[in-house]
mmCIF file of C-alpha atoms in Angstrom:
data_model
loop_
_atom_site.group_PDB
_atom_site.id
_atom_site.type_symbol
_atom_site.label_atom_id
_atom_site.label_comp_id
_atom_site.label_asym_id
_atom_site.label_seq_id
_atom_site.Cartn_x
_atom_site.Cartn_y
_atom_site.Cartn_z
ATOM 1 C CA MET A 1 -10.577 -4.287 -26.623
ATOM 2 C CA ALA A 2 -9.342 -0.689 -26.423
ATOM 3 C CA THR A 3 -6.516 0.194 -28.767
ATOM 4 C CA THR A 4 -5.672 3.449 -26.955
ATOM 5 C CA PRO A 5 -4.531 3.205 -23.323
ATOM 6 C CA ALA A 6 -7.334 3.623 -20.781
ATOM 7 C CA ASN A 7 -6.307 6.483 -18.494
ATOM 8 C CA VAL A 8 -7.597 5.540 -15.095
ATOM 9 C CA MET A 9 -6.044 8.016 -12.652
ATOM 10 C CA THR A 10 -5.431 11.727 -12.795
ATOM 11 C CA ALA A 11 -2.810 13.582 -10.745
ATOM 12 C CA GLU A 12 -5.677 14.837 -8.579
ATOM 13 C CA ASP A 13 -6.840 11.245 -7.898
ATOM 14 C CA VAL A 14 -3.322 10.287 -6.807
ATOM 15 C CA LEU A 15 -3.056 13.209 -4.377
ATOM 16 C CA LYS A 16 -6.541 12.485 -2.999
ATOM 17 C CA ASN A 17 -5.692 8.817 -2.444
ATOM 18 C CA TRP A 18 -2.366 9.713 -0.813
ATOM 19 C CA GLN A 19 -3.899 12.290 1.523
ATOM 20 C CA GLY A 20 -6.562 9.712 2.470
ATOM 21 C CA HIS A 21 -3.769 7.336 3.443
ATOM 22 C CA ARG A 22 -1.957 10.143 5.263
ATOM 23 C CA ARG A 23 -5.071 10.863 7.328
ATOM 24 C CA LEU A 24 -5.136 7.206 8.334
ATOM 25 C CA THR A 25 -1.418 7.303 9.195
ATOM 26 C CA ARG A 26 -2.057 10.388 11.366
ATOM 27 C CA LYS A 27 -4.759 8.451 13.268
ATOM 28 C CA THR A 28 -2.322 5.551 13.647
ATOM 29 C CA ILE A 29 0.353 7.856 15.146
ATOM 30 C CA ASP A 30 -2.276 9.285 17.482
ATOM 31 C CA ALA A 31 -3.408 5.815 18.608
ATOM 32 C CA PHE A 32 -0.026 5.133 20.264
ATOM 33 C CA PRO A 33 0.660 6.125 23.865
ATOM 34 C CA GLU A 34 3.558 8.604 23.683
ATOM 35 C CA ASP A 35 6.258 6.367 25.185
ATOM 36 C CA LYS A 36 5.264 3.430 22.951
ATOM 37 C CA LEU A 37 5.230 5.661 19.861
ATOM 38 C CA PHE A 38 8.913 6.447 20.322
ATOM 39 C CA HIS A 39 10.180 3.252 21.959
ATOM 40 C CA PHE A 40 7.997 0.196 21.307
ATOM 41 C CA SER A 41 8.400 -2.240 18.437
ATOM 42 C CA VAL A 42 8.161 -5.957 17.615
ATOM 43 C CA GLY A 43 10.943 -8.214 16.295
ATOM 44 C CA GLY A 44 13.686 -5.581 16.635
ATOM 45 C CA MET A 45 12.054 -3.268 14.088
ATOM 46 C CA ARG A 46 11.905 0.547 14.264
ATOM 47 C CA PRO A 47 9.361 2.221 16.567
ATOM 48 C CA PHE A 48 6.385 3.781 14.774
ATOM 49 C CA ALA A 49 7.647 7.358 15.300
ATOM 50 C CA ASP A 50 10.753 6.490 13.260
ATOM 51 C CA LEU A 51 8.581 5.082 10.481
ATOM 52 C CA ALA A 52 6.364 8.199 10.514
ATOM 53 C CA ILE A 53 9.454 10.404 10.293
ATOM 54 C CA GLU A 54 10.603 8.350 7.301
ATOM 55 C CA PHE A 55 7.264 9.089 5.578
ATOM 56 C CA ILE A 56 7.713 12.804 6.308
ATOM 57 C CA ARG A 57 11.278 12.804 5.014
ATOM 58 C CA MET A 58 10.148 11.165 1.771
ATOM 59 C CA ALA A 59 6.851 12.870 0.891
ATOM 60 C CA VAL A 60 7.456 16.554 0.159
ATOM 61 C CA PRO A 61 11.088 16.169 -1.045
ATOM 62 C CA THR A 62 9.895 13.529 -3.547
ATOM 63 C CA VAL A 63 7.103 15.734 -4.834
ATOM 64 C CA GLU A 64 9.537 18.660 -5.114
ATOM 65 C CA GLY A 65 11.988 16.459 -6.998
ATOM 66 C CA VAL A 66 9.322 15.270 -9.414
ATOM 67 C CA ALA A 67 8.062 18.838 -9.854
ATOM 68 C CA THR A 68 11.459 20.521 -10.337
ATOM 69 C CA GLY A 69 14.115 17.859 -11.066
ATOM 70 C CA LYS A 70 15.958 19.024 -7.917
ATOM 71 C CA TRP A 71 16.333 16.220 -5.382
ATOM 72 C CA GLU A 72 17.023 17.634 -1.944
ATOM 73 C CA GLU A 73 16.855 15.994 1.468
ATOM 74 C CA PHE A 74 14.168 16.993 3.933
ATOM 75 C CA GLN A 75 15.179 19.966 6.079
ATOM 76 C CA TYR A 76 13.721 20.372 9.564
ATOM 77 C CA ASP A 77 12.535 23.940 10.298
ATOM 78 C CA SER A 78 12.680 23.077 14.003
ATOM 79 C CA PRO A 79 14.355 20.233 15.940
ATOM 80 C CA LYS A 80 13.370 16.650 15.057
ATOM 81 C CA PRO A 81 10.129 15.764 16.911
ATOM 82 C CA THR A 82 10.536 14.018 20.253
ATOM 83 C CA THR A 83 6.906 14.166 21.400
ATOM 84 C CA LYS A 84 3.641 13.065 19.803
ATOM 85 C CA THR A 85 2.440 16.677 19.699
ATOM 86 C CA GLU A 86 5.570 17.789 17.818
ATOM 87 C CA LEU A 87 5.328 14.838 15.436
ATOM 88 C CA LEU A 88 1.670 15.535 14.639
ATOM 89 C CA ALA A 89 2.419 19.249 14.127
ATOM 90 C CA LEU A 90 5.180 18.387 11.634
ATOM 91 C CA TRP A 91 2.842 15.887 9.977
ATOM 92 C CA ASP A 92 0.157 18.549 9.542
ATOM 93 C CA ALA A 93 2.634 21.062 8.123
ATOM 94 C CA GLN A 94 3.641 18.446 5.508
ATOM 95 C CA THR A 95 -0.019 17.813 4.667
ATOM 96 C CA THR A 96 -0.368 21.484 3.763
ATOM 97 C CA ALA A 97 2.939 21.544 1.863
ATOM 98 C CA LEU A 98 1.932 18.465 -0.114
ATOM 99 C CA ASN A 99 -1.389 20.018 -1.092
ATOM 100 C CA GLU A 100 0.461 23.122 -2.282
ATOM 101 C CA LYS A 101 3.324 21.445 -4.145
ATOM 102 C CA PHE A 102 1.651 18.438 -5.739
ATOM 103 C CA PRO A 103 -0.416 20.508 -8.211
ATOM 104 C CA THR A 104 2.785 22.250 -9.423
ATOM 105 C CA ILE A 105 4.087 18.988 -10.966
ATOM 106 C CA PRO A 106 4.171 19.495 -14.745
ATOM 107 C CA PRO A 107 2.020 16.728 -16.296
ATOM 108 C CA LEU A 108 4.907 15.335 -18.363
ATOM 109 C CA ARG A 109 7.049 14.791 -15.259
ATOM 110 C CA PHE A 110 4.784 11.940 -14.096
ATOM 111 C CA SER A 111 5.977 9.745 -16.969
ATOM 112 C CA GLU A 112 9.486 11.191 -17.355
ATOM 113 C CA VAL A 113 12.249 8.988 -15.962
ATOM 114 C CA ASP A 114 14.636 10.712 -13.563
ATOM 115 C CA LYS A 115 17.219 9.587 -11.023
ATOM 116 C CA ALA A 116 15.413 10.332 -7.765
ATOM 117 C CA PHE A 117 17.786 11.598 -5.067
ATOM 118 C CA GLY A 118 20.654 10.633 -7.386
ATOM 119 C CA GLN A 119 19.884 6.962 -6.763
ATOM 120 C CA TRP A 120 16.594 5.567 -7.989
ATOM 121 C CA GLU A 121 15.950 5.671 -11.709
ATOM 122 C CA MET A 122 12.222 5.626 -12.292
ATOM 123 C CA SER A 123 9.315 7.679 -13.573
ATOM 124 C CA GLY A 124 7.885 10.525 -11.515
ATOM 125 C CA MET A 125 4.718 8.485 -10.952
ATOM 126 C CA GLY A 126 6.854 5.470 -10.040
ATOM 127 C CA ILE A 127 8.652 7.279 -7.239
ATOM 128 C CA ILE A 128 5.431 8.878 -5.946
ATOM 129 C CA GLN A 129 3.773 5.436 -5.958
ATOM 130 C CA TYR A 130 6.750 4.082 -4.037
ATOM 131 C CA CYS A 131 6.276 6.726 -1.304
ATOM 132 C CA ILE A 132 2.579 5.895 -0.944
ATOM 133 C CA ASP A 133 3.134 2.110 -0.968
ATOM 134 C CA ASN A 134 5.999 2.431 1.529
ATOM 135 C CA GLU A 135 3.691 4.345 3.883
ATOM 136 C CA ILE A 136 0.925 1.702 3.591
ATOM 137 C CA HIS A 137 3.487 -1.077 4.143
ATOM 138 C CA HIS A 138 5.024 0.396 7.291
ATOM 139 C CA ARG A 139 1.715 1.649 8.672
ATOM 140 C CA GLY A 140 0.511 -1.965 8.482
ATOM 141 C CA GLN A 141 3.462 -2.800 10.729
ATOM 142 C CA GLY A 142 2.310 -0.108 13.158
ATOM 143 C CA TYR A 143 -1.046 -1.935 13.313
ATOM 144 C CA VAL A 144 0.779 -5.044 14.574
ATOM 145 C CA TYR A 145 2.561 -2.942 17.225
ATOM 146 C CA LEU A 146 -0.817 -1.567 18.343
ATOM 147 C CA ARG A 147 -2.379 -5.062 18.468
ATOM 148 C CA ALA A 148 0.617 -6.341 20.436
ATOM 149 C CA LEU A 149 -0.086 -3.454 22.865
ATOM 150 C CA GLU A 150 -3.763 -4.487 22.945
ATOM 151 C CA ILE A 151 -4.787 -1.200 21.336
ATOM 152 C CA GLU A 152 -7.416 -1.240 18.556
ATOM 153 C CA PRO A 153 -5.942 0.333 15.386
ATOM 154 C CA PRO A 154 -8.069 2.784 13.331
ATOM 155 C CA PRO A 155 -10.299 1.043 10.718
ATOM 156 C CA PHE A 156 -8.248 0.549 7.525
ATOM 157 C CA TRP A 157 -11.132 1.525 5.243
ATOM 158 C CA GLU A 158 -11.735 4.886 6.916
ATOM 159 C CA ARG A 159 -9.772 7.716 5.378
ATOM 160 C CA MET N 1 -0.974 25.102 -14.279
ATOM 161 C CA ALA N 2 -2.745 22.498 -16.397
ATOM 162 C CA THR N 3 -6.403 23.180 -17.035
ATOM 163 C CA THR N 4 -7.132 19.642 -18.261
ATOM 164 C CA PRO N 5 -6.558 16.777 -15.823
ATOM 165 C CA ALA N 6 -3.096 15.196 -16.057
ATOM 166 C CA ASN N 7 -3.657 11.490 -16.688
ATOM 167 C CA VAL N 8 -0.881 9.747 -14.830
ATOM 168 C CA MET N 9 -1.771 6.057 -14.871
ATOM 169 C CA THR N 10 -3.165 3.763 -17.509
ATOM 170 C CA ALA N 11 -5.001 0.504 -16.814
ATOM 171 C CA GLU N 12 -1.839 -1.295 -17.921
ATOM 172 C CA ASP N 13 0.240 0.636 -15.340
ATOM 173 C CA VAL N 14 -2.192 -0.378 -12.594
ATOM 174 C CA LEU N 15 -2.016 -4.072 -13.507
ATOM 175 C CA LYS N 16 1.780 -3.917 -13.755
ATOM 176 C CA ASN N 17 2.075 -2.288 -10.330
ATOM 177 C CA TRP N 18 -0.368 -4.786 -8.808
ATOM 178 C CA GLN N 19 1.416 -7.830 -10.268
ATOM 179 C CA GLY N 20 4.714 -6.404 -8.972
ATOM 180 C CA HIS N 21 3.184 -6.287 -5.489
ATOM 181 C CA ARG N 22 1.746 -9.771 -5.963
ATOM 182 C CA ARG N 23 5.194 -11.123 -6.837
ATOM 183 C CA LEU N 24 6.476 -9.638 -3.563
ATOM 184 C CA THR N 25 3.551 -11.158 -1.653
ATOM 185 C CA ARG N 26 4.363 -14.541 -3.197
ATOM 186 C CA LYS N 27 7.959 -14.233 -1.942
ATOM 187 C CA THR N 28 6.601 -13.278 1.490
ATOM 188 C CA ILE N 29 4.382 -16.409 1.600
ATOM 189 C CA ASP N 30 7.369 -18.493 0.538
ATOM 190 C CA ALA N 31 9.604 -16.983 3.259
ATOM 191 C CA PHE N 32 7.470 -18.560 6.026
ATOM 192 C CA PRO N 33 8.171 -22.049 7.331
ATOM 193 C CA GLU N 34 5.015 -24.058 6.587
ATOM 194 C CA ASP N 35 3.759 -24.422 10.160
ATOM 195 C CA LYS N 36 4.313 -20.705 10.880
ATOM 196 C CA LEU N 37 2.554 -19.701 7.641
ATOM 197 C CA PHE N 38 -0.654 -21.340 8.838
ATOM 198 C CA HIS N 39 -0.385 -20.910 12.602
ATOM 199 C CA PHE N 40 1.917 -18.080 13.695
ATOM 200 C CA SER N 41 0.876 -14.486 14.309
ATOM 201 C CA VAL N 42 1.529 -11.536 16.630
ATOM 202 C CA GLY N 43 -0.987 -9.759 18.863
ATOM 203 C CA GLY N 44 -3.833 -12.202 18.197
ATOM 204 C CA MET N 45 -3.962 -11.343 14.493
ATOM 205 C CA ARG N 46 -4.577 -13.778 11.627
ATOM 206 C CA PRO N 47 -1.713 -16.001 10.393
ATOM 207 C CA PHE N 48 -0.192 -14.931 7.077
ATOM 208 C CA ALA N 49 -1.856 -17.792 5.129
ATOM 209 C CA ASP N 50 -5.260 -16.381 6.114
ATOM 210 C CA LEU N 51 -4.224 -12.934 4.902
ATOM 211 C CA ALA N 52 -2.930 -14.370 1.599
ATOM 212 C CA ILE N 53 -6.216 -16.232 1.113
ATOM 213 C CA GLU N 54 -8.049 -12.942 1.706
ATOM 214 C CA PHE N 55 -6.001 -11.356 -1.120
ATOM 215 C CA ILE N 56 -6.880 -14.284 -3.405
ATOM 216 C CA ARG N 57 -10.574 -14.069 -2.520
ATOM 217 C CA MET N 58 -10.583 -10.347 -3.347
ATOM 218 C CA ALA N 59 -8.439 -10.007 -6.478
ATOM 219 C CA VAL N 60 -10.065 -11.823 -9.386
ATOM 220 C CA PRO N 61 -13.686 -11.472 -8.145
ATOM 221 C CA THR N 62 -13.125 -7.694 -7.858
ATOM 222 C CA VAL N 63 -11.698 -7.443 -11.362
ATOM 223 C CA GLU N 64 -14.586 -9.544 -12.693
ATOM 224 C CA GLY N 65 -17.064 -7.303 -10.898
ATOM 225 C CA VAL N 66 -15.475 -4.153 -12.311
ATOM 226 C CA ALA N 67 -15.335 -5.734 -15.773
ATOM 227 C CA THR N 68 -18.876 -7.126 -15.863
ATOM 228 C CA GLY N 69 -20.957 -5.535 -13.083
ATOM 229 C CA LYS N 70 -21.499 -9.021 -11.629
ATOM 230 C CA TRP N 71 -20.139 -9.334 -8.101
ATOM 231 C CA GLU N 72 -19.619 -12.961 -7.189
ATOM 232 C CA GLU N 73 -17.660 -14.520 -4.357
ATOM 233 C CA PHE N 74 -14.476 -16.429 -5.034
ATOM 234 C CA GLN N 75 -15.098 -20.114 -5.819
ATOM 235 C CA TYR N 76 -12.440 -22.684 -5.043
ATOM 236 C CA ASP N 77 -11.846 -25.150 -7.904
ATOM 237 C CA SER N 78 -10.212 -27.488 -5.367
ATOM 238 C CA PRO N 79 -10.273 -27.610 -1.540
ATOM 239 C CA LYS N 80 -9.006 -24.526 0.346
ATOM 240 C CA PRO N 81 -5.171 -24.701 0.571
ATOM 241 C CA THR N 82 -3.754 -26.258 3.719
ATOM 242 C CA THR N 83 -0.094 -26.433 2.633
ATOM 243 C CA LYS N 84 2.341 -23.840 1.306
ATOM 244 C CA THR N 85 2.567 -25.702 -2.008
ATOM 245 C CA GLU N 86 -1.213 -25.628 -2.455
ATOM 246 C CA LEU N 87 -1.372 -21.964 -1.475
ATOM 247 C CA LEU N 88 1.354 -20.991 -3.953
ATOM 248 C CA ALA N 89 -0.328 -23.042 -6.714
ATOM 249 C CA LEU N 90 -3.614 -21.214 -6.097
ATOM 250 C CA TRP N 91 -1.708 -17.908 -6.006
ATOM 251 C CA ASP N 92 -0.108 -18.621 -9.384
ATOM 252 C CA ALA N 93 -3.431 -19.609 -10.950
ATOM 253 C CA GLN N 94 -4.853 -16.243 -9.811
ATOM 254 C CA THR N 95 -1.853 -14.431 -11.302
ATOM 255 C CA THR N 96 -2.731 -15.912 -14.695
ATOM 256 C CA ALA N 97 -6.454 -15.214 -14.264
ATOM 257 C CA LEU N 98 -5.740 -11.601 -13.308
ATOM 258 C CA ASN N 99 -3.565 -11.084 -16.387
ATOM 259 C CA GLU N 100 -6.368 -12.478 -18.544
ATOM 260 C CA LYS N 101 -9.301 -10.659 -16.976
ATOM 261 C CA PHE N 102 -7.866 -7.234 -16.175
ATOM 262 C CA PRO N 103 -7.539 -6.174 -19.859
ATOM 263 C CA THR N 104 -11.241 -7.004 -20.381
ATOM 264 C CA ILE N 105 -12.331 -4.128 -18.117
ATOM 265 C CA PRO N 106 -14.105 -1.578 -20.332
ATOM 266 C CA PRO N 107 -12.266 1.772 -19.891
ATOM 267 C CA LEU N 108 -15.394 3.551 -18.634
ATOM 268 C CA ARG N 109 -15.850 1.059 -15.787
ATOM 269 C CA PHE N 110 -12.751 2.421 -14.004
ATOM 270 C CA SER N 111 -14.543 5.695 -13.255
ATOM 271 C CA GLU N 112 -18.105 4.338 -13.042
ATOM 272 C CA VAL N 113 -19.471 4.037 -9.515
ATOM 273 C CA ASP N 114 -20.941 0.634 -8.650
ATOM 274 C CA LYS N 115 -21.888 -1.183 -5.435
ATOM 275 C CA ALA N 116 -19.068 -3.708 -5.180
ATOM 276 C CA PHE N 117 -20.290 -7.062 -3.813
ATOM 277 C CA GLY N 118 -23.570 -5.315 -2.989
ATOM 278 C CA GLN N 119 -21.849 -3.390 -0.207
ATOM 279 C CA TRP N 120 -19.160 -0.887 -1.138
ATOM 280 C CA GLU N 121 -20.216 2.004 -3.313
ATOM 281 C CA MET N 122 -17.183 3.294 -5.157
ATOM 282 C CA SER N 123 -15.600 3.647 -8.582
ATOM 283 C CA GLY N 124 -14.077 0.654 -10.336
ATOM 284 C CA MET N 125 -10.624 2.152 -9.848
ATOM 285 C CA GLY N 126 -11.460 2.846 -6.197
ATOM 286 C CA ILE N 127 -12.253 -0.792 -5.436
ATOM 287 C CA ILE N 128 -9.210 -2.059 -7.380
ATOM 288 C CA GLN N 129 -7.024 0.425 -5.478
ATOM 289 C CA TYR N 130 -8.525 -0.864 -2.237
ATOM 290 C CA CYS N 131 -7.531 -4.456 -3.113
ATOM 291 C CA ILE N 132 -3.942 -3.428 -3.861
ATOM 292 C CA ASP N 133 -3.635 -1.222 -0.765
ATOM 293 C CA ASN N 134 -5.151 -3.946 1.431
ATOM 294 C CA GLU N 135 -2.555 -6.402 0.151
ATOM 295 C CA ILE N 136 0.335 -3.978 0.852
ATOM 296 C CA HIS N 137 -1.081 -3.253 4.321
ATOM 297 C CA HIS N 138 -1.428 -6.879 5.404
ATOM 298 C CA ARG N 139 1.791 -7.990 3.721
ATOM 299 C CA GLY N 140 3.576 -5.370 5.879
ATOM 300 C CA GLN N 141 2.099 -7.215 8.853
ATOM 301 C CA GLY N 142 3.556 -10.454 7.508
ATOM 302 C CA TYR N 143 6.960 -8.733 7.567
ATOM 303 C CA VAL N 144 6.558 -8.201 11.326
ATOM 304 C CA TYR N 145 5.655 -11.880 11.787
ATOM 305 C CA LEU N 146 8.814 -12.846 9.858
ATOM 306 C CA ARG N 147 10.977 -10.453 11.914
ATOM 307 C CA ALA N 148 9.457 -11.832 15.127
ATOM 308 C CA LEU N 149 10.476 -15.305 13.820
ATOM 309 C CA GLU N 150 13.974 -13.922 13.097
ATOM 310 C CA ILE N 151 13.484 -14.480 9.357
ATOM 311 C CA GLU N 152 14.630 -11.775 6.913
ATOM 312 C CA PRO N 153 11.637 -10.633 4.782
ATOM 313 C CA PRO N 154 12.109 -10.113 1.019
ATOM 314 C CA PRO N 155 13.353 -6.586 0.114
ATOM 315 C CA PHE N 156 10.315 -4.291 -0.213
ATOM 316 C CA TRP N 157 11.671 -2.519 -3.299
ATOM 317 C CA GLU N 158 12.173 -5.740 -5.286
ATOM 318 C CA ARG N 159 9.171 -6.734 -7.348
#
């Protein structure tokens, strides 16, 4: 048995895995007809556009907070998306921002405990993991919405 | 910028995160009334018991495959669960087995590429990540089933 911890993921692996999931989420957004994207849900839950906007509001601000220790809410450069085209454009801008900002996280910040957004006390990796897991969780809900609409969701294993 | 890769997760972190998710999945199973657990779904999807059994069939056999290079299907010690009590008992037995087997994975096997179950060519960490992500994804679907049944799902952030 190993006496030193087995390091199994690098920062680069985490970003790669996250962006793979984000590509799948983008396909999921795109699979919805526009009116259903913004208005349809099951069991009184939020429509998928609202869930996608939650992912956007969490991703880059979390990475910036982990990188810098400054926890600031997401700021829209333009009005909040109300069409699929606007939502996908904002999504793509965040993909680029994430690729730029993630590598600026100082290695020690992944294990350092901070109070994310003044509320959640956890390690940098812990809060990043939470963002990724939250996206997988809610995207799975979007798959149920699509099935209820008789639309085939994108294959889960394709990234 | 770091020139050496920043190692951000140890094998122990991965197991801890997974077991946290598994505790939440257990609560999700338990939140269903027994008949709904085995028979209810939305949009023609599988009932939540079937999804939970998929997680069970994947978890320990995957860890054994990563640990040993032998990819063998899950074997039931007793008949396949048909009640919530039986399903939770099987779940708990797998929790123990996972805690025992995960630490036996040789560190190098996390990065080594293998053909999991003779089909999926990926690293040991890649296939383990897939099992965890698949569980989060389908459990999110279980949350929609619960909401459609007007049952409050367990809080996502509680593990």
